[in-house]
PDB file of C-alpha atoms in Angstrom:
ATOM      1  CA  MET A   1     -17.220 -25.396   0.520  1.00 74.00           C
ATOM      2  CA  ARG A   2     -19.762 -27.731   2.081  1.00 79.00           C
ATOM      3  CA  LYS A   3     -19.914 -29.979  -0.996  1.00 79.00           C
ATOM      4  CA  GLY A   4     -16.111 -30.157  -1.003  1.00 83.00           C
ATOM      5  CA  LEU A   5     -16.109 -31.353   2.598  1.00 86.00           C
ATOM      6  CA  LYS A   6     -18.695 -33.974   1.721  1.00 83.00           C
ATOM      7  CA  VAL A   7     -16.498 -35.227  -1.127  1.00 85.00           C
ATOM      8  CA  VAL A   8     -13.449 -35.421   1.145  1.00 87.00           C
ATOM      9  CA  ALA A   9     -15.427 -37.304   3.813  1.00 85.00           C
ATOM     10  CA  PHE A  10     -16.804 -39.681   1.190  1.00 84.00           C
ATOM     11  CA  ILE A  11     -13.311 -40.402  -0.186  1.00 88.00           C
ATOM     12  CA  ILE A  12     -11.953 -40.998   3.330  1.00 90.00           C
ATOM     13  CA  ASP A  13     -14.846 -43.388   3.986  1.00 85.00           C
ATOM     14  CA  VAL A  14     -14.012 -45.416   0.881  1.00 86.00           C
ATOM     15  CA  ALA A  15     -10.251 -45.310   1.493  1.00 91.00           C
ATOM     16  CA  PHE A  16     -10.524 -46.655   5.046  1.00 92.00           C
ATOM     17  CA  MET A  17     -13.062 -49.364   4.224  1.00 89.00           C
ATOM     18  CA  PRO A  18     -10.456 -52.194   4.135  1.00 89.00           C
ATOM     19  CA  ILE A  19      -9.184 -51.226   7.589  1.00 93.00           C
ATOM     20  CA  ARG A  20     -12.726 -51.118   8.960  1.00 90.00           C
ATOM     21  CA  ALA A  21     -13.370 -54.517   7.371  1.00 90.00           C
ATOM     22  CA  LEU A  22     -10.389 -56.045   9.179  1.00 92.00           C
ATOM     23  CA  ILE A  23     -11.421 -54.549  12.501  1.00 93.00           C
ATOM     24  CA  GLY A  24     -14.975 -55.730  11.921  1.00 92.00           C
ATOM     25  CA  LEU A  25     -13.671 -59.210  11.157  1.00 93.00           C
ATOM     26  CA  GLU A  26     -11.933 -59.286  14.521  1.00 94.00           C
ATOM     27  CA  VAL A  27     -15.113 -58.160  16.261  1.00 94.00           C
ATOM     28  CA  VAL A  28     -17.238 -60.757  14.462  1.00 94.00           C
ATOM     29  CA  ILE A  29     -14.892 -63.623  15.359  1.00 94.00           C
ATOM     30  CA  THR A  30     -14.605 -62.511  18.979  1.00 95.00           C
ATOM     31  CA  ALA A  31     -18.365 -62.073  19.357  1.00 94.00           C
ATOM     32  CA  ALA A  32     -19.004 -65.502  17.835  1.00 94.00           C
ATOM     33  CA  ILE A  33     -16.571 -67.148  20.245  1.00 94.00           C
ATOM     34  CA  LEU A  34     -17.910 -65.333  23.308  1.00 95.00           C
ATOM     35  CA  ASN A  35     -21.551 -66.042  22.412  1.00 94.00           C
ATOM     36  CA  ASP A  36     -20.972 -69.715  21.501  1.00 93.00           C
ATOM     37  CA  VAL A  37     -22.130 -69.146  17.932  1.00 91.00           C
ATOM     38  CA  SER A  38     -20.650 -70.872  14.914  1.00 94.00           C
ATOM     39  CA  VAL A  39     -17.688 -68.812  13.705  1.00 93.00           C
ATOM     40  CA  LYS A  40     -18.258 -70.115  10.176  1.00 94.00           C
ATOM     41  CA  GLU A  41     -21.866 -68.875  10.179  1.00 94.00           C
ATOM     42  CA  ALA A  42     -20.831 -65.505  11.621  1.00 93.00           C
ATOM     43  CA  LEU A  43     -18.201 -65.121   8.880  1.00 93.00           C
ATOM     44  CA  LYS A  44     -20.798 -65.959   6.210  1.00 94.00           C
ATOM     45  CA  ASN A  45     -23.071 -63.208   7.521  1.00 92.00           C
ATOM     46  CA  TYR A  46     -20.177 -60.750   7.666  1.00 93.00           C
ATOM     47  CA  ALA A  47     -19.134 -61.619   4.105  1.00 92.00           C
ATOM     48  CA  GLY A  48     -22.694 -60.858   3.002  1.00 92.00           C
ATOM     49  CA  GLU A  49     -22.400 -57.402   4.524  1.00 89.00           C
ATOM     50  CA  ILE A  50     -19.060 -56.794   2.781  1.00 89.00           C
ATOM     51  CA  VAL A  51     -20.523 -57.877  -0.562  1.00 90.00           C
ATOM     52  CA  ASN A  52     -23.437 -55.470  -0.009  1.00 90.00           C
ATOM     53  CA  TYR A  53     -21.101 -52.510   0.726  1.00 87.00           C
ATOM     54  CA  PRO A  54     -20.941 -51.178  -2.885  1.00 87.00           C
ATOM     55  CA  ASN A  55     -24.746 -50.963  -3.027  1.00 89.00           C
ATOM     56  CA  GLN A  56     -24.815 -49.127   0.295  1.00 87.00           C
ATOM     57  CA  LEU A  57     -22.083 -46.823  -0.963  1.00 85.00           C
ATOM     58  CA  LYS A  58     -24.100 -45.965  -4.072  1.00 86.00           C
ATOM     59  CA  GLU A  59     -27.237 -45.281  -2.032  1.00 87.00           C
ATOM     60  CA  GLY A  60     -25.245 -43.182   0.432  1.00 83.00           C
ATOM     61  CA  TYR A  61     -23.739 -41.136  -2.398  1.00 82.00           C
ATOM     62  CA  GLU A  62     -27.192 -40.342  -3.749  1.00 83.00           C
ATOM     63  CA  VAL A  63     -28.438 -39.346  -0.286  1.00 82.00           C
ATOM     64  CA  ILE A  64     -25.407 -37.224   0.581  1.00 80.00           C
ATOM     65  CA  PHE A  65     -25.079 -35.392  -2.699  1.00 80.00           C
ATOM     66  CA  GLY A  66     -28.714 -35.459  -3.792  1.00 79.00           C
ATOM     67  CA  GLU A  67     -27.950 -36.632  -7.314  1.00 64.00           C
ATOM     68  CA  GLY A  68     -27.350 -39.814  -9.250  1.00 52.00           C
ATOM     69  CA  ILE A  69     -23.893 -41.236  -9.763  1.00 51.00           C
ATOM     70  CA  GLY A  70     -24.315 -41.745 -13.470  1.00 49.00           C
ATOM     71  CA  LEU A  71     -22.591 -45.145 -13.554  1.00 46.00           C
TER      72      LEU A  71
END
């Protein structure tokens, strides 16, 4: 039962990632404007985080389920 809930939560996390990315994009742009930081530089940093997401997802899977993915 518990492992099933973990799988459902993991799938929901992956499914809603694009929506979270769009909301995060809004937050990054707004924070850059309010803090007088270069929006271009803030977007570069945010893009780096988005590119790193699959690696974080793989590490999270191994931590949550205690086993390798086998990819």
